[in-house]
Short mmCIF file of C-alpha atoms and ligand atoms in Angstrom, two decimals:
data_model
loop_
_atom_site.label_atom_id
_atom_site.label_comp_id
_atom_site.label_asym_id
_atom_site.label_seq_id
_atom_site.Cartn_x
_atom_site.Cartn_y
_atom_site.Cartn_z
CA MET A 1 7.30 20.98 14.01
CA ASN A 2 4.49 19.20 12.78
CA LYS A 3 4.96 15.44 13.66
CA THR A 4 3.15 12.34 12.20
CA VAL A 5 0.87 10.85 14.64
CA ILE A 6 1.09 6.58 14.61
CA LEU A 7 -1.80 4.91 16.75
CA VAL A 8 -0.20 1.45 17.49
CA VAL A 9 -2.86 -0.94 18.32
CA GLU A 10 -1.17 -4.32 19.65
CA ASP A 11 -2.08 -6.29 22.66
CA ASP A 12 1.45 -8.20 22.99
CA THR A 13 3.11 -5.68 25.48
CA PRO A 14 6.67 -6.78 24.35
CA ILE A 15 5.82 -5.94 20.61
CA ARG A 16 4.02 -2.77 21.40
CA ASN A 17 6.99 -1.48 23.64
CA LEU A 18 9.36 -2.39 20.48
CA ILE A 19 7.49 -0.47 18.07
CA THR A 20 6.67 2.75 20.60
CA THR A 21 10.49 2.83 21.19
CA THR A 22 11.34 2.78 17.80
CA LEU A 23 8.50 5.26 17.21
CA LYS A 24 9.99 7.93 20.01
CA THR A 25 13.76 7.42 18.76
CA HIS A 26 12.40 8.08 15.02
CA GLU A 27 10.41 11.56 16.37
CA TYR A 28 7.21 10.11 15.37
CA LYS A 29 4.37 10.98 17.90
CA TYR A 30 2.27 8.03 18.92
CA LEU A 31 -0.93 6.32 20.91
CA THR A 32 -1.40 3.18 21.75
CA ALA A 33 -4.93 0.36 22.54
CA ALA A 34 -4.35 -2.73 23.46
CA ASN A 35 -7.90 -3.76 22.12
CA GLY A 36 -10.22 -3.41 19.22
CA GLU A 37 -12.64 -1.12 21.12
CA SER A 38 -9.97 1.29 22.21
CA ALA A 39 -8.56 1.41 18.65
CA ILE A 40 -11.60 2.54 17.49
CA MET A 41 -12.40 4.96 20.34
CA GLU A 42 -8.57 6.52 20.00
CA ALA A 43 -9.05 6.45 16.19
CA SER A 44 -12.14 8.58 16.32
CA SER A 45 -10.59 10.73 19.06
CA HIS A 46 -7.71 11.49 17.79
CA ASN A 47 -7.54 11.58 14.11
CA PRO A 48 -3.82 9.67 13.81
CA ASP A 49 -2.00 10.15 10.78
CA ILE A 50 -1.42 6.32 10.63
CA ILE A 51 -2.32 3.16 12.43
CA LEU A 52 -0.48 0.13 12.83
CA LEU A 53 -2.97 -2.41 13.90
CA ASP A 54 -2.46 -6.16 14.81
CA LEU A 55 -4.93 -8.31 13.56
CA GLY A 56 -5.03 -10.81 16.62
CA LEU A 57 -6.89 -8.86 19.10
CA PRO A 58 -8.70 -10.05 22.42
CA ASP A 59 -11.79 -8.38 21.98
CA MET A 60 -12.64 -8.77 18.06
CA ASP A 61 -11.27 -9.29 14.96
CA GLY A 62 -8.78 -6.84 13.68
CA ILE A 63 -10.75 -6.91 10.21
CA GLN A 64 -13.84 -5.36 11.81
CA VAL A 65 -11.51 -2.51 13.51
CA ILE A 66 -10.64 -2.12 9.78
CA GLN A 67 -14.00 -1.80 8.52
CA ARG A 68 -15.51 0.36 11.60
CA ILE A 69 -12.98 2.75 10.63
CA ARG A 70 -12.99 2.58 7.45
CA SER A 71 -16.78 3.86 7.73
CA TRP A 72 -15.60 7.59 8.61
CA SER A 73 -12.02 7.88 7.71
CA ASN A 74 -9.23 7.23 5.18
CA VAL A 75 -6.55 6.96 7.61
CA PRO A 76 -3.71 4.65 6.23
CA ILE A 77 -4.14 1.38 8.05
CA ILE A 78 -1.16 -1.12 7.92
CA VAL A 79 -1.59 -4.25 9.56
CA ILE A 80 0.26 -6.35 11.32
CA SER A 81 -0.14 -10.16 11.25
CA ALA A 82 1.45 -13.31 11.93
CA ARG A 83 2.49 -15.52 9.00
CA SER A 84 -0.50 -18.29 10.63
CA GLU A 85 -2.81 -15.00 9.64
CA ASP A 86 -1.90 -15.01 5.73
CA THR A 87 -5.91 -15.19 4.56
CA ASP A 88 -6.30 -12.17 7.11
CA LYS A 89 -3.67 -10.49 5.78
CA ILE A 90 -5.58 -10.71 2.10
CA GLN A 91 -8.87 -10.12 3.76
CA ALA A 92 -7.64 -7.17 5.80
CA LEU A 93 -6.11 -5.58 2.35
CA ASP A 94 -9.38 -6.36 0.74
CA SER A 95 -11.07 -4.63 3.37
CA GLY A 96 -9.42 -1.13 2.96
CA ALA A 97 -5.96 -1.73 4.86
CA ASP A 98 -2.92 -0.14 2.73
CA ASP A 99 -0.14 -2.25 3.87
CA TYR A 100 0.96 -5.17 5.90
CA LEU A 101 3.96 -6.32 8.36
CA THR A 102 4.42 -9.88 8.86
CA LYS A 103 5.77 -10.83 12.27
CA PRO A 104 8.58 -11.05 13.11
CA PHE A 105 9.30 -7.81 11.46
CA SER A 106 12.57 -5.75 12.06
CA VAL A 107 12.30 -2.24 13.39
CA GLU A 108 14.06 -1.54 9.76
CA GLU A 109 11.06 -3.07 8.03
CA LEU A 110 8.85 -0.98 10.12
CA LEU A 111 10.42 2.40 9.26
CA ALA A 112 10.08 1.78 5.85
CA ARG A 113 6.70 0.86 5.34
CA LEU A 114 6.16 4.05 7.17
CA ARG A 115 7.99 6.22 4.94
CA VAL A 116 6.20 4.73 2.31
CA THR A 117 2.85 5.82 4.00
CA ARG A 118 3.54 8.91 4.59
CA ARG A 119 4.70 9.93 0.90
CA ARG A 120 1.89 8.22 -0.03
CA LEU A 121 -0.39 10.89 2.07
CA SER A 122 1.69 13.86 0.86
CA MET A 123 1.82 12.82 -2.71
CA MET A 124 -2.04 12.49 -2.37
CA GLY A 125 -2.31 15.79 -0.99
CA ALA A 126 -0.08 17.37 -3.97
CA ASP A 127 -2.67 15.33 -6.72
CA LEU A 128 -5.28 16.57 -5.12
CA ARG A 129 -4.50 20.24 -5.12
CA ASP A 130 -2.74 20.49 -8.58
CA GLY A 131 -6.00 18.29 -10.09
CA SER A 132 -3.64 16.82 -12.57
CA SER A 133 -4.95 13.85 -14.70
CA VAL A 134 -1.06 13.01 -15.77
CA PHE A 135 0.29 10.42 -13.65
CA LEU A 136 4.19 10.91 -13.74
CA ASN A 137 6.47 8.36 -12.14
CA GLY A 138 10.31 7.74 -12.51
CA GLN A 139 10.20 7.49 -16.72
CA LEU A 140 6.33 6.54 -16.32
CA ARG A 141 3.84 9.09 -17.49
CA VAL A 142 0.28 7.80 -17.68
CA ASP A 143 -2.39 10.51 -19.01
CA TYR A 144 -5.53 9.51 -17.95
CA GLY A 145 -7.39 12.15 -20.07
CA ALA A 146 -5.93 11.06 -23.20
CA GLY A 147 -5.96 7.51 -22.34
CA CYS A 148 -2.27 6.97 -23.30
CA ALA A 149 0.98 5.68 -21.33
CA TYR A 150 4.99 6.33 -21.85
CA LEU A 151 8.02 5.18 -20.80
CA GLY A 152 10.83 8.50 -21.52
CA GLU A 153 9.97 9.54 -25.24
CA ASP A 154 8.23 6.26 -26.16
CA GLU A 155 4.62 5.55 -26.39
CA LEU A 156 3.55 2.13 -24.48
CA HIS A 157 1.55 0.16 -27.07
CA LEU A 158 -0.81 -1.41 -24.25
CA THR A 159 -3.59 -4.01 -24.84
CA PRO A 160 -6.95 -2.52 -23.27
CA ILE A 161 -6.22 -4.85 -20.34
CA GLU A 162 -2.86 -3.97 -19.69
CA TYR A 163 -4.03 -0.67 -19.80
CA LYS A 164 -6.36 -0.82 -17.39
CA LEU A 165 -3.45 -2.52 -14.88
CA LEU A 166 -1.14 0.29 -15.22
CA CYS A 167 -3.92 2.36 -14.26
CA LEU A 168 -5.21 0.43 -11.18
CA LEU A 169 -1.89 0.31 -10.11
CA SER A 170 -0.73 3.79 -10.72
CA GLN A 171 -3.63 5.71 -9.00
CA ASN A 172 -2.66 3.00 -6.26
CA VAL A 173 0.94 3.98 -5.92
CA ASP A 174 2.48 2.76 -2.74
CA ARG A 175 -0.56 0.69 -1.85
CA VAL A 176 -0.40 -3.16 -2.20
CA LEU A 177 -3.24 -4.67 -3.89
CA THR A 178 -4.44 -8.03 -3.69
CA HIS A 179 -5.39 -10.44 -6.07
CA THR A 180 -9.25 -10.33 -5.56
CA TYR A 181 -9.00 -6.46 -5.90
CA ILE A 182 -7.54 -6.59 -9.05
CA THR A 183 -9.31 -8.78 -10.73
CA GLN A 184 -12.28 -7.69 -9.42
CA HIS A 185 -11.49 -3.96 -10.73
CA VAL A 186 -10.32 -4.57 -14.23
CA TRP A 187 -12.85 -7.52 -15.32
CA GLY A 188 -15.64 -7.33 -13.03
CA ASN A 189 -17.19 -9.66 -11.00
CA SER A 190 -17.94 -11.68 -13.80
CA TRP A 191 -14.26 -12.80 -13.94
CA ASP A 192 -13.40 -16.14 -12.86
CA ASN A 193 -10.38 -14.45 -10.83
CA SER A 194 -8.30 -16.82 -11.71
CA VAL A 195 -4.70 -16.02 -9.94
CA ALA A 196 -2.37 -17.41 -12.98
CA SER A 197 -4.25 -15.25 -15.72
CA LEU A 198 -3.49 -11.88 -13.76
CA ARG A 199 0.09 -13.67 -13.73
CA VAL A 200 0.16 -13.68 -17.39
CA PHE A 201 -1.29 -10.17 -18.01
CA MET A 202 0.95 -8.94 -15.38
CA ALA A 203 4.12 -10.51 -17.25
CA ALA A 204 2.50 -9.13 -20.61
CA LEU A 205 2.65 -5.38 -19.29
CA ARG A 206 6.33 -5.85 -17.57
CA LYS A 207 7.63 -7.14 -20.73
CA LYS A 208 6.94 -3.23 -22.07
CA LEU A 209 7.30 -1.66 -18.66
CA GLU A 210 10.28 -2.83 -17.49
CA SER A 211 13.75 -2.67 -18.93
CA ARG A 212 14.89 -5.87 -16.79
CA PRO A 213 11.64 -7.52 -16.04
CA ASP A 214 13.41 -10.06 -13.90
CA SER A 215 14.43 -7.01 -11.45
CA PRO A 216 11.26 -4.72 -11.69
CA GLN A 217 11.42 -1.33 -10.78
CA TYR A 218 7.95 -0.18 -11.08
CA ILE A 219 5.62 -3.28 -10.02
CA GLN A 220 6.40 -4.94 -7.09
CA THR A 221 5.04 -8.75 -6.56
CA HIS A 222 3.89 -10.14 -3.45
CA ILE A 223 3.97 -13.46 -3.47
CA GLY A 224 0.55 -15.30 -2.31
CA VAL A 225 -1.47 -11.41 -2.00
CA GLY A 226 -1.17 -9.41 -5.02
CA TYR A 227 0.87 -5.96 -6.81
CA ARG A 228 2.41 -2.62 -5.87
CA MET A 229 3.54 0.00 -8.01
CA LEU A 230 6.35 1.60 -6.10
CA ARG A 231 7.31 4.85 -6.32
CA VAL A 232 10.64 5.30 -8.76
CA GLU A 233 12.63 8.13 -6.92
CA ALA A 234 13.38 10.76 -9.59
CA LEU A 235 17.05 11.19 -8.31
CA HIS A 236 17.83 8.04 -9.15
CA LEU A 237 16.85 8.84 -12.79
CA ARG A 238 19.07 11.73 -13.26
CA GLY A 239 22.34 11.30 -14.80
CA GLN A 240 20.66 8.10 -16.13
CA1 CA B 301 -2.09 -10.11 19.24
#
């Protein structure tokens, strides 16, 4: 069987052991690195499928590791950060990390993040293969070519900004996008980059998209960080 190979970058031995034990019992293959230099070396010589990267490393900043790896590879990177490193976490996402785990995290949380990332990898492969310009997720359908979005049979009447937000989120489904990333891609650098305004546009989009805006199904809020579009299980919707 083709096992997923995870590169675990963590200088804290007990945490590293916890992660590798979890990976082993769930049939993942893994490699380890205890500092940034060896992380970059392992990543370039072994081509892992996913990288779990601690941000606080002894020899260099985790952000630098991301930037170096991103210069040649799109491998999914999940950063691991302590709560005191919240701004680093946001910087890491802006530097090209895909997701994050905050210490202390549970084994279930780790496994959930890995599942999301693996699913994203296989979906990306499928999207590339069929070259489709239509995005499907649960009841949501975005026709990028026509510039229209539908929920079930009904067309969503979105403002240009709401549509841009929806496209950005759907094109990055399963990935956490930071406030800065979103505002720069939707408004460009000219915009004043206010999180409060983004929140207003997001609330308007959700009102049209979510059947229950108080417990959103499609767009998840990451408080203090940003937003992520979730994959809605197709199974979930059958029989509704
Ligand atoms: Ca550390």
